[in-house]
Coordinates of C-alpha atoms in Angstrom, one line a residue:
M28 CA 22.0 -2.2 1.0
A29 CA 21.2 0.4 3.8
H30 CA 24.5 1.1 5.6
V31 CA 23.0 3.7 8.0
H32 CA 20.4 2.4 10.4
N33 CA 19.8 1.6 14.1
D34 CA 17.1 -0.9 14.8
P35 CA 15.8 -1.9 11.3
T36 CA 12.3 -2.3 12.6
A37 CA 12.3 1.4 13.5
F38 CA 13.9 2.5 10.3
Y39 CA 10.9 4.3 8.7
E40 CA 9.9 6.1 11.9
E41 CA 13.4 7.4 12.3
M42 CA 13.6 8.3 8.7
L43 CA 10.4 10.3 9.0
D44 CA 11.6 12.1 12.1
G45 CA 14.8 13.1 10.3
F46 CA 12.9 14.3 7.2
L47 CA 10.6 16.5 9.3
S48 CA 13.6 18.0 11.1
A49 CA 15.5 18.7 7.9
Y50 CA 12.5 20.2 6.0
S51 CA 10.5 21.9 8.8
R52 CA 10.4 25.0 6.6
Y53 CA 8.2 23.1 4.2
V54 CA 6.4 20.4 6.2
E55 CA 5.1 19.3 9.6
R56 CA 3.8 16.1 11.0
V57 CA 0.0 15.5 10.8
P58 CA -1.0 15.4 14.5
G59 CA -1.5 11.9 15.7
A60 CA -0.7 10.2 12.4
S61 CA 2.1 8.8 10.3
G62 CA 1.9 11.5 7.7
V63 CA 3.2 14.9 6.7
M64 CA 1.5 18.0 5.5
R65 CA 2.5 21.5 4.2
R66 CA 3.5 23.8 7.0
G67 CA 0.4 25.4 8.4
G68 CA -2.0 22.7 7.3
P69 CA -4.9 23.0 4.8
T70 CA -6.1 26.2 3.2
P71 CA -9.7 26.9 3.9
G72 CA -11.8 26.8 0.7
R73 CA -9.2 24.9 -1.2
V74 CA -9.1 21.2 -2.2
S75 CA -6.3 19.2 -0.6
V76 CA -4.4 16.6 -2.6
V77 CA -3.2 13.7 -0.4
I78 CA -0.7 11.2 -1.8
G79 CA 0.9 8.3 -0.1
G80 CA 2.1 4.7 0.1
G81 CA 5.0 2.8 1.6
S82 CA 8.4 4.2 2.4
G83 CA 11.4 3.3 0.3
H84 CA 10.5 5.4 -2.7
Y85 CA 11.9 8.8 -1.8
P86 CA 11.2 11.5 -2.9
A87 CA 7.8 9.9 -3.3
F88 CA 5.9 10.4 -1.2
A89 CA 6.8 12.8 1.7
G90 CA 9.3 14.7 -0.4
L91 CA 6.6 15.8 -2.9
V92 CA 4.6 17.7 -0.3
G93 CA 4.8 21.4 -1.0
A94 CA 3.4 24.3 -3.0
G95 CA 2.4 23.3 -6.5
I96 CA 2.1 19.6 -5.8
A97 CA 0.7 17.5 -2.8
H98 CA -0.8 19.0 0.3
G99 CA 0.0 16.0 2.4
A100 CA 1.3 12.4 2.3
V101 CA 0.4 9.3 4.3
V102 CA 3.6 7.4 5.0
G103 CA 3.7 3.6 5.5
D104 CA 6.6 1.3 6.4
I105 CA 9.0 0.2 3.8
F106 CA 7.1 -1.0 0.7
T107 CA 3.9 -1.3 2.9
S108 CA 0.7 0.5 2.5
P109 CA -0.2 2.9 5.3
S110 CA -3.2 1.7 7.3
T111 CA -6.8 2.8 7.0
E112 CA -6.5 4.7 10.3
Q113 CA -3.5 6.7 9.1
A114 CA -5.0 7.6 5.8
Y115 CA -8.2 8.6 7.5
R116 CA -6.4 10.8 10.0
V117 CA -4.4 12.6 7.3
G118 CA -7.4 13.1 5.1
R119 CA -9.5 14.4 7.9
T120 CA -6.8 16.8 9.1
L121 CA -6.3 18.2 5.6
D122 CA -9.9 18.9 4.7
G123 CA -10.2 22.6 4.0
G124 CA -14.0 22.4 3.7
V125 CA -14.3 21.7 -0.1
G126 CA -12.9 18.2 -0.5
V127 CA -9.9 15.9 -0.4
L128 CA -8.4 14.0 -3.3
F129 CA -6.5 10.8 -2.6
T130 CA -4.2 9.8 -5.4
F131 CA -1.7 6.9 -5.2
G132 CA -0.3 3.9 -7.2
N133 CA -2.7 1.0 -8.0
Y134 CA -1.6 -1.5 -5.4
A135 CA -4.0 -3.8 -3.5
G136 CA -3.0 -2.6 0.0
D137 CA -3.2 1.0 -0.8
V138 CA -6.5 0.6 -2.6
M139 CA -8.1 -1.2 0.3
N140 CA -6.7 1.1 3.1
F141 CA -7.3 4.4 1.3
G142 CA -10.7 3.1 0.1
A143 CA -11.8 2.3 3.6
A144 CA -10.5 5.7 4.8
Q145 CA -12.5 7.4 2.0
E146 CA -15.7 5.7 3.2
R147 CA -15.1 7.0 6.7
L148 CA -14.5 10.5 5.6
R149 CA -17.5 10.5 3.4
A150 CA -19.6 9.3 6.3
E151 CA -18.5 12.4 8.2
G152 CA -19.6 14.7 5.3
I153 CA -16.1 15.2 3.8
D154 CA -16.2 15.1 0.0
C155 CA -13.3 12.6 -0.6
R156 CA -12.4 11.3 -4.1
T157 CA -9.7 8.9 -5.3
V158 CA -7.7 8.7 -8.5
L159 CA -5.5 5.6 -9.0
V160 CA -2.3 5.9 -11.0
T161 CA -2.1 3.1 -13.5
D162 CA 0.9 4.0 -15.8
D163 CA 3.0 0.8 -15.9
V164 CA 2.6 -0.8 -19.4
A165 CA 4.5 -3.9 -18.3
S166 CA 1.9 -4.9 -15.7
A167 CA -1.2 -5.3 -17.9
P168 CA -2.2 -4.8 -21.5
I169 CA -3.8 -1.6 -22.6
D170 CA -7.3 -3.1 -22.7
E171 CA -6.9 -3.9 -18.9
R172 CA -5.6 -0.5 -18.0
E173 CA -7.4 -0.5 -14.7
R174 CA -5.2 -3.4 -13.6
R175 CA -1.9 -1.6 -14.2
R176 CA 0.2 -0.6 -11.3
G177 CA 1.5 2.9 -10.6
V178 CA 5.2 3.6 -11.0
A179 CA 7.1 6.8 -11.8
G180 CA 4.0 8.2 -13.6
D181 CA 2.8 9.0 -10.1
F182 CA 4.8 12.2 -10.3
S183 CA 2.9 13.6 -13.3
V184 CA -0.5 12.9 -11.8
F185 CA 0.4 14.4 -8.4
K186 CA 1.8 17.4 -10.2
V187 CA -1.3 18.1 -12.2
A188 CA -3.7 17.5 -9.3
G189 CA -1.7 19.6 -6.9
A190 CA -1.3 22.6 -9.3
A191 CA -5.0 22.5 -10.1
A192 CA -6.0 22.5 -6.4
D193 CA -3.6 25.3 -5.7
R194 CA -5.1 27.6 -8.3
G195 CA -8.5 27.1 -6.7
D196 CA -10.1 24.5 -8.9
S197 CA -13.2 22.7 -7.6
I198 CA -13.0 19.1 -6.4
D199 CA -14.8 18.0 -9.6
D200 CA -12.1 19.7 -11.8
V201 CA -9.2 18.5 -9.7
E202 CA -10.5 14.9 -10.0
R203 CA -11.2 15.3 -13.7
L204 CA -7.7 16.6 -14.5
A205 CA -6.0 14.0 -12.4
V206 CA -7.9 11.3 -14.2
R207 CA -7.0 12.9 -17.5
A208 CA -3.3 13.0 -16.6
N209 CA -3.4 9.3 -15.6
E210 CA -5.1 8.3 -18.8
L211 CA -2.3 10.1 -20.8
T212 CA 0.6 8.7 -18.8
T213 CA 2.6 5.5 -19.5
S214 CA 5.9 4.2 -18.1
F215 CA 8.3 1.3 -18.6
G216 CA 11.3 0.3 -16.5
V217 CA 14.3 -1.9 -16.3
A218 CA 16.3 -3.3 -13.4
F219 CA 20.1 -4.0 -13.3
A220 CA 20.1 -5.2 -9.7
G221 CA 17.7 -5.9 -6.9
C222 CA 17.1 -3.8 -3.7
T223 CA 17.7 -4.7 -0.1
F224 CA 15.7 -4.0 3.0
P225 CA 17.4 -2.1 5.8
G226 CA 19.1 -4.6 8.1
Q227 CA 19.1 -7.4 5.5
T228 CA 22.2 -8.6 3.6
E229 CA 20.5 -10.2 0.6
P230 CA 18.4 -8.4 -2.0
L231 CA 14.8 -9.2 -2.6
F232 CA 15.7 -10.5 -6.1
T233 CA 18.9 -10.8 -8.1
V234 CA 19.8 -10.0 -11.7
E235 CA 22.5 -12.2 -13.1
P236 CA 25.6 -10.5 -14.3
G237 CA 25.5 -9.4 -17.9
T238 CA 21.7 -9.3 -17.9
M239 CA 18.8 -6.9 -17.1
D240 CA 15.2 -7.4 -16.1
L241 CA 12.5 -5.6 -18.2
G242 CA 9.2 -4.4 -16.7
L243 CA 10.2 -4.2 -13.1
G244 CA 8.0 -2.9 -10.3
I245 CA 8.9 -0.3 -7.7
H246 CA 8.6 -2.6 -4.6
G247 CA 11.4 -4.9 -5.5
E248 CA 9.3 -7.1 -7.8
P249 CA 11.5 -8.6 -10.5
G250 CA 10.8 -7.9 -14.1
I251 CA 8.7 -9.9 -16.5
E252 CA 11.6 -10.8 -18.8
T253 CA 15.4 -11.2 -18.5
V254 CA 17.5 -10.1 -21.5
E255 CA 21.2 -9.5 -22.1
A256 CA 22.7 -6.2 -20.9
M257 CA 22.9 -3.6 -23.7
H258 CA 24.4 -0.2 -24.5
A259 CA 22.5 3.0 -23.8
T260 CA 21.5 3.5 -27.4
D261 CA 19.8 0.1 -27.5
L262 CA 18.3 0.5 -24.0
A263 CA 16.8 3.8 -25.0
K264 CA 14.8 2.1 -27.8
V265 CA 13.7 -0.6 -25.3
L266 CA 12.2 2.1 -23.1
V267 CA 10.8 4.3 -25.8
D268 CA 9.1 1.8 -28.1
P269 CA 6.4 0.5 -25.8
L270 CA 5.4 4.0 -24.8
L271 CA 5.2 5.3 -28.4
A272 CA 3.1 2.2 -29.2
E273 CA 0.4 3.6 -26.9
R274 CA 0.6 7.2 -28.1
P275 CA -2.8 8.7 -28.4
A276 CA -3.8 10.0 -31.8
G277 CA -3.1 13.6 -32.5
T278 CA -0.7 14.2 -29.7
S279 CA 2.7 15.8 -30.1
R280 CA 3.7 17.6 -26.8
A281 CA 4.8 15.5 -23.8
A282 CA 6.2 15.7 -20.3
V283 CA 9.0 13.2 -20.2
I284 CA 10.6 11.8 -17.1
L285 CA 13.7 9.6 -17.0
N286 CA 13.6 8.3 -13.5
G287 CA 16.5 6.6 -11.5
L288 CA 15.5 3.9 -9.1
G289 CA 18.1 4.4 -6.4
S290 CA 21.5 3.3 -7.5
T291 CA 21.6 4.3 -11.1
K292 CA 22.9 7.8 -10.8
Y293 CA 22.5 11.1 -12.6
E294 CA 25.5 10.9 -14.9
E295 CA 24.3 7.5 -16.2
L296 CA 20.8 8.8 -16.7
F297 CA 22.1 11.7 -18.7
V298 CA 24.0 9.3 -21.0
L299 CA 20.8 7.4 -21.5
F300 CA 18.7 10.5 -22.1
S301 CA 21.1 11.6 -24.8
S302 CA 19.8 8.6 -26.7
V303 CA 16.1 8.8 -25.6
E304 CA 15.6 12.4 -26.7
P305 CA 16.6 11.9 -30.4
L306 CA 14.2 8.9 -30.6
L307 CA 11.3 10.9 -29.3
T308 CA 12.2 13.9 -31.5
A309 CA 12.4 11.7 -34.6
A310 CA 8.9 10.5 -33.7
G311 CA 7.6 14.1 -33.8
V312 CA 7.4 14.5 -30.0
E313 CA 8.0 18.0 -28.5
L314 CA 9.5 17.6 -25.1
V315 CA 8.0 20.0 -22.5
L316 CA 10.2 20.7 -19.5
P317 CA 11.7 17.1 -19.4
E318 CA 13.0 15.8 -16.1
V319 CA 16.0 13.5 -15.4
G320 CA 16.6 12.3 -11.9
E321 CA 15.2 10.4 -9.0
L322 CA 11.5 11.0 -8.5
V323 CA 10.1 7.5 -7.5
T324 CA 12.8 5.2 -6.3
S325 CA 13.0 1.6 -4.9
L326 CA 15.5 1.8 -2.0
D327 CA 18.9 0.9 -3.6
M328 CA 17.6 -0.8 -6.7
A329 CA 19.8 -0.3 -9.8
G330 CA 17.6 0.6 -12.7
C331 CA 15.6 3.3 -14.4
S332 CA 12.2 4.0 -16.0
L333 CA 10.9 6.2 -18.7
S334 CA 7.5 8.0 -18.3
I335 CA 5.6 10.0 -20.9
T336 CA 2.6 12.2 -20.1
W337 CA 0.9 13.4 -23.3
L338 CA -0.2 17.1 -22.9
D339 CA -3.1 19.1 -24.0
D340 CA -3.4 22.8 -23.3
E341 CA -5.0 22.3 -19.8
L342 CA -2.4 19.7 -18.7
E343 CA 0.5 21.6 -20.1
A344 CA -0.3 24.7 -18.0
L345 CA -0.4 22.6 -14.9
W346 CA 2.8 20.7 -15.8
R347 CA 4.6 24.1 -16.3
A348 CA 3.2 25.6 -13.0
P349 CA 5.8 26.4 -10.3
I350 CA 6.5 23.9 -7.6
D351 CA 8.4 24.2 -4.3
S352 CA 8.7 21.0 -2.2
P353 CA 11.6 19.5 -0.2
A354 CA 12.7 17.2 -3.1
F355 CA 11.6 19.1 -6.2
R356 CA 11.5 22.8 -7.1
R357 CA 10.6 24.7 -10.3
D358 CA 10.7 28.5 -10.4
S359 CA 10.3 28.5 -6.6
A360 CA 11.1 32.2 -6.4
T361 CA 7.7 32.9 -8.1
I362 CA 5.7 31.0 -5.6
A363 CA 4.0 32.7 -2.7
T364 CA 4.2 29.8 -0.1
E365 CA 1.4 30.1 2.4
M366 CA 2.8 29.9 6.0
R367 CA 0.3 29.9 8.9
S368 CA 1.6 29.2 12.4
M369 CA 0.0 26.4 14.4
E370 CA -0.8 29.0 17.1
S371 CA -3.5 30.5 14.8
D372 CA -4.8 27.1 14.0
D373 CA -7.8 26.0 16.1
R374 CA -6.9 22.3 15.8
G375 CA -6.2 21.2 19.4
T376 CA -6.0 18.1 21.5
D377 CA -9.8 17.8 21.8
D378 CA -10.0 17.7 18.0
L379 CA -7.3 15.0 17.9
A380 CA -9.3 12.9 20.3
M381 CA -12.3 13.2 17.9
I382 CA -10.1 11.8 15.0
G383 CA -9.9 8.5 16.8
G384 CA -13.6 8.0 16.2
G385 CA -14.8 6.9 19.7
A386 CA -13.5 5.6 23.0
A387 CA -9.8 5.2 23.5
P388 CA -8.3 1.8 23.4
G389 CA -8.8 0.1 26.7
S390 CA -11.8 2.2 27.5
T391 CA -14.5 0.6 29.6
A392 CA -17.3 2.9 28.3
G393 CA -20.5 0.9 27.7
M394 CA -19.1 -2.3 29.1
V395 CA -21.5 -5.0 30.2
E396 CA -21.0 -7.2 33.3
L397 CA -19.5 -10.5 32.1
D398 CA -20.1 -13.9 33.6
A399 CA -17.3 -16.3 34.3
G400 CA -17.8 -18.2 31.0
T401 CA -17.6 -15.0 28.9
R402 CA -14.5 -13.8 30.8
R403 CA -12.9 -17.1 30.1
T404 CA -13.7 -16.8 26.4
V405 CA -12.0 -13.4 26.3
E406 CA -8.9 -14.9 27.8
V407 CA -9.0 -17.7 25.2
I408 CA -9.1 -15.1 22.5
R409 CA -6.0 -13.4 23.9
R410 CA -4.2 -16.7 24.3
A411 CA -5.1 -17.6 20.7
L412 CA -3.7 -14.4 19.4
Q413 CA -0.5 -14.9 21.4
A414 CA -0.1 -18.4 20.0
M415 CA -0.6 -17.0 16.5
L416 CA 2.1 -14.4 17.2
V417 CA 4.6 -17.1 18.2
V418 CA 4.0 -19.0 14.9
V419 CA 4.2 -15.7 12.9
V420 CA 7.5 -14.7 14.4
A421 CA 9.0 -18.2 13.9
N422 CA 8.1 -18.1 10.2
E423 CA 8.7 -14.4 9.4
G424 CA 11.8 -15.0 7.4
D425 CA 10.5 -18.0 5.4
W426 CA 7.3 -16.1 4.5
G427 CA 9.3 -13.1 3.4
R428 CA 11.4 -15.3 1.1
L429 CA 8.2 -16.9 -0.4
D430 CA 6.8 -13.4 -1.0
A431 CA 10.0 -12.3 -2.7
V432 CA 9.6 -14.9 -5.5
A433 CA 6.9 -12.8 -7.2
G434 CA 6.3 -9.9 -4.8
D435 CA 8.1 -7.4 -2.6
G436 CA 9.3 -9.8 0.2
D437 CA 7.6 -8.0 3.1
H438 CA 4.8 -10.5 3.9
G439 CA 6.6 -12.0 6.9
V440 CA 7.5 -8.6 8.3
G441 CA 4.0 -7.3 7.8
M442 CA 2.4 -10.3 9.5
A443 CA 4.8 -10.0 12.5
R444 CA 3.9 -6.3 12.9
G445 CA 0.2 -7.1 12.6
A446 CA 0.3 -10.0 15.0
H447 CA 2.2 -8.0 17.6
G448 CA -0.5 -5.3 17.2
A449 CA -3.3 -7.7 17.6
V450 CA -1.9 -9.1 20.9
D451 CA -1.4 -5.5 22.2
G452 CA -4.9 -4.5 21.1
A453 CA -6.6 -7.4 22.8
T454 CA -4.5 -7.1 25.9
G455 CA -5.2 -3.4 26.3
C456 CA -8.9 -3.7 25.8
E457 CA -11.6 -4.6 28.3
G458 CA -14.9 -6.0 27.2
G459 CA -16.6 -9.0 25.9
P460 CA -15.5 -11.3 23.1
R461 CA -16.8 -9.0 20.3
T462 CA -15.1 -5.9 21.8
V463 CA -11.8 -7.5 22.5
L464 CA -11.4 -9.2 19.1
Q465 CA -12.5 -6.0 17.3
A466 CA -9.7 -4.1 19.1
A467 CA -7.3 -6.8 18.0
A468 CA -8.6 -6.5 14.4
D469 CA -8.2 -2.7 14.3
A470 CA -4.7 -2.9 15.8
F471 CA -3.6 -5.6 13.4
A472 CA -4.7 -3.5 10.4
D473 CA -3.2 -0.3 11.7
R474 CA 0.2 -1.9 12.7
A475 CA 0.6 -4.1 9.7
G476 CA -0.6 -1.8 6.9
G477 CA -0.5 -3.1 3.4
S478 CA -2.9 -5.5 1.8
S479 CA -2.3 -8.2 4.4
G480 CA -3.1 -5.7 7.2
A481 CA -6.3 -4.6 5.6
L482 CA -7.4 -8.2 4.8
W483 CA -6.6 -9.6 8.2
G484 CA -8.3 -6.6 9.8
A485 CA -11.4 -7.3 7.8
F486 CA -11.2 -11.1 8.6
L487 CA -10.8 -10.6 12.4
G488 CA -13.3 -7.8 12.4
G489 CA -15.8 -9.9 10.5
I490 CA -15.4 -12.7 13.1
A491 CA -15.8 -10.1 15.9
A492 CA -19.0 -8.7 14.5
H493 CA -20.6 -12.1 14.7
L494 CA -19.4 -13.0 18.2
P495 CA -21.6 -12.4 21.3
E496 CA -20.6 -9.7 23.7
D497 CA -22.4 -11.0 26.8
H498 CA -22.0 -14.8 26.7
A499 CA -19.6 -17.5 25.7
P500 CA -20.2 -18.6 22.1
D501 CA -21.2 -22.2 21.4
R502 CA -19.5 -24.1 18.6
A503 CA -22.2 -23.2 16.0
E504 CA -21.7 -19.5 16.8
V505 CA -17.9 -19.8 16.5
S506 CA -18.3 -21.6 13.1
A507 CA -20.7 -19.0 11.8
A508 CA -18.4 -16.2 13.0
M509 CA -15.5 -17.7 11.2
A510 CA -17.5 -17.9 8.0
A511 CA -18.5 -14.3 8.4
G512 CA -14.8 -13.3 8.7
A513 CA -14.1 -15.1 5.5
D514 CA -17.0 -13.3 3.8
A515 CA -15.6 -9.9 5.0
L516 CA -12.1 -10.8 3.7
Q517 CA -13.6 -11.8 0.3
R518 CA -15.7 -8.6 0.0
L519 CA -12.7 -6.4 0.7
G520 CA -10.2 -8.3 -1.5
G521 CA -12.5 -9.2 -4.3
C522 CA -11.0 -12.7 -4.3
E523 CA -12.3 -16.0 -5.4
I524 CA -11.0 -19.6 -4.9
D525 CA -8.0 -20.3 -7.2
D526 CA -6.9 -16.7 -7.4
K527 CA -3.8 -17.7 -5.4
T528 CA -4.5 -15.7 -2.3
M529 CA -5.0 -16.4 1.4
Y530 CA -8.7 -17.0 0.6
D531 CA -7.6 -20.3 -1.0
A532 CA -6.8 -21.6 2.5
L533 CA -9.4 -19.7 4.5
R534 CA -12.7 -20.6 2.6
P535 CA -12.0 -24.4 2.6
F536 CA -11.2 -24.1 6.3
T537 CA -14.6 -22.4 7.1
D538 CA -16.5 -24.9 4.9
E539 CA -14.9 -27.9 6.6
L540 CA -15.4 -26.4 10.1
A541 CA -19.1 -25.9 9.4
R542 CA -19.4 -29.4 8.1
G543 CA -17.7 -30.9 11.2
V544 CA -19.8 -28.8 13.6
G545 CA -23.0 -29.6 11.7
E546 CA -22.2 -33.3 12.0
G547 CA -22.0 -33.0 15.8
R548 CA -18.3 -33.2 16.3
S549 CA -16.6 -31.1 19.0
L550 CA -15.2 -27.7 18.1
V551 CA -11.6 -28.7 18.5
E552 CA -12.1 -31.9 16.5
S553 CA -13.8 -29.9 13.7
W554 CA -11.1 -27.1 13.9
R555 CA -8.3 -29.6 13.7
A556 CA -9.7 -31.3 10.6
A557 CA -10.4 -27.9 9.0
S558 CA -6.8 -26.8 9.7
M559 CA -5.5 -29.9 7.8
V560 CA -7.7 -29.0 4.8
A561 CA -6.4 -25.4 4.9
S562 CA -2.8 -26.6 5.0
E563 CA -3.3 -28.9 2.0
R564 CA -5.1 -26.1 0.0
A565 CA -2.4 -23.6 0.9
S566 CA 0.3 -26.0 -0.4
A567 CA -1.7 -26.6 -3.6
T568 CA -1.6 -22.9 -4.5
A569 CA 1.9 -23.6 -5.8
E570 CA 0.3 -24.9 -9.0
L571 CA -1.9 -21.8 -9.5
M572 CA -1.2 -18.7 -11.5
P573 CA -2.0 -15.5 -9.4
R574 CA -4.9 -13.5 -10.6
L575 CA -4.8 -10.7 -8.1
G576 CA -2.2 -8.5 -6.3
R577 CA 1.4 -7.7 -7.0
A578 CA 2.2 -11.3 -8.1
R579 CA -0.2 -11.2 -11.0
P580 CA 2.1 -9.5 -13.5
L581 CA 4.8 -12.1 -12.6
G582 CA 2.6 -15.1 -12.6
K583 CA 5.0 -17.5 -14.3
R584 CA 7.7 -16.8 -11.7
S585 CA 5.3 -17.8 -9.0
L586 CA 4.5 -21.2 -10.5
G587 CA 5.9 -23.9 -8.2
T588 CA 5.8 -21.6 -5.2
P589 CA 2.8 -21.5 -2.8
D590 CA 1.1 -18.2 -2.0
P591 CA 2.7 -16.8 1.2
G592 CA -0.7 -15.4 2.3
A593 CA -2.3 -18.8 2.0
I594 CA 0.6 -20.5 3.8
S595 CA 0.5 -17.9 6.7
M596 CA -3.3 -18.2 7.0
A597 CA -3.1 -21.9 7.3
A598 CA -0.4 -21.8 9.9
C599 CA -2.2 -19.2 11.9
L600 CA -5.4 -21.2 11.9
A601 CA -3.6 -24.3 13.1
S602 CA -1.7 -22.4 15.8
V603 CA -4.8 -21.6 17.8
I604 CA -5.9 -25.3 18.2
P605 CA -4.7 -25.5 21.9
A606 CA -6.8 -22.4 22.7
I607 CA -9.8 -23.8 20.9
A608 CA -9.4 -27.0 23.0
D609 CA -9.8 -24.9 26.1
V610 CA -13.1 -23.5 24.6
D611 CA -14.4 -27.0 24.2
A612 CA -13.2 -28.1 27.6
G613 CA -15.2 -25.3 29.2
S614 CA -18.3 -25.6 27.1
G615 CA -19.7 -28.8 28.4
E616 CA -20.2 -30.0 24.8

């Protein structure tokens, strides 16, 4: 439990402010973004390694920005992916002219948001690459390595990539070495107790006294199996065996990390390491600069994880390289830290304006004159978003509890942030239906972050792209736009029906809406019938096993519980019926 906080909703911003104040000798804020970078910014002619993800994992991610490791970090809210806009701004700022490498754990929200940022950077001529960390052996079998999530093995990959970039390697080599480090890194963890969000009194999950959960995630996800608590000697074997089972042929040297998850402290970890080390030595493993401590945490979770990175000559040199960051130092006296003042940096306010990628929110540049019907449609869009916000806020706690069954419990919080952002974006923007809804889509994605933020941003943006700008849409245009929004969400999320996602509610809705409109029924009548179908299909996801996202490794736990994304999607679609009725009333249809 977090005992020190003010407004829990401002926790991560205040945390970031305090971090930057405490470690200003190492880092500074990325201008105009929720991110940090090495003091002085990028080095011209050198690759920059940018890491990131949600807060709650300190020292990952901000604490690992420094010489010999990351050049910058994009910082999201607690357990929430940073938005596309934030990743883009940090990546753009840190381009030294020869490329940027994004590297982060394999989680849906991070993949979508960093991926979209990468596309934007590449469109501007910046050579941006991505290496996902997939080290958690508990989250998928070895023949599905690409589906594994990233846990404490993040540190090894970040270390290798950052050291390679600092010695002047090309973007091709930095990427190659990071991929190699990830391929040779595996991790396995256990939890003794759940973690608790700031301002909350109950943990995201509980572990019964006298037991432990095996195979936990770092976002408060429970483990895949519950077993009786055991002594350190037995626990060491539980951690070591699954990693040795995936030992590559011909390897003997290894970087080993025994990582604490927040509440299991150093003395306990040392006791455990005293049993881990003999097991590895007996298996013929030569430990190279092993580390015991907190490197990737999960708020106040009690638990630990063991990571092994098998080393060849190239990787060992990079693992041994000096490092000097706020949270981790190795031979720091030998590092010549580059310090360039901001006064000599030619990045200014004009350049920051360029980062935004166009007119500022609320700009009237390029506006067309709107007739009364079109202006009325814009107001209907704003009222619909406001109605959605009311429903989201009312259900925030319930959706969070649904999400905590097999996820990280932040779905309600994320939806509330996004819905607030959408209302603010639409209210602060002048233009036709397309422009106003696109502003809401961008603000939802940026404010919410995470996978829900990216998916809802794509959904609302897909609708906006198919709405007219200069006239009020008829019911056929509205139906087609909704289908286009569902298509956009599906493309980004890679989801299909019965994957146990929000798409299970959305696609049946758009299909039923199209059917009703095609049969000549009014828009509100068709929308109401489609909303009932969406609600039924959302409830039916309780019987599905998840095939995507964080819930996938914990599929059995989610049986009997509907998907929170599907439930929230159905509720939001239903909430706008009064606003849709106004569209019908003014359409003359």
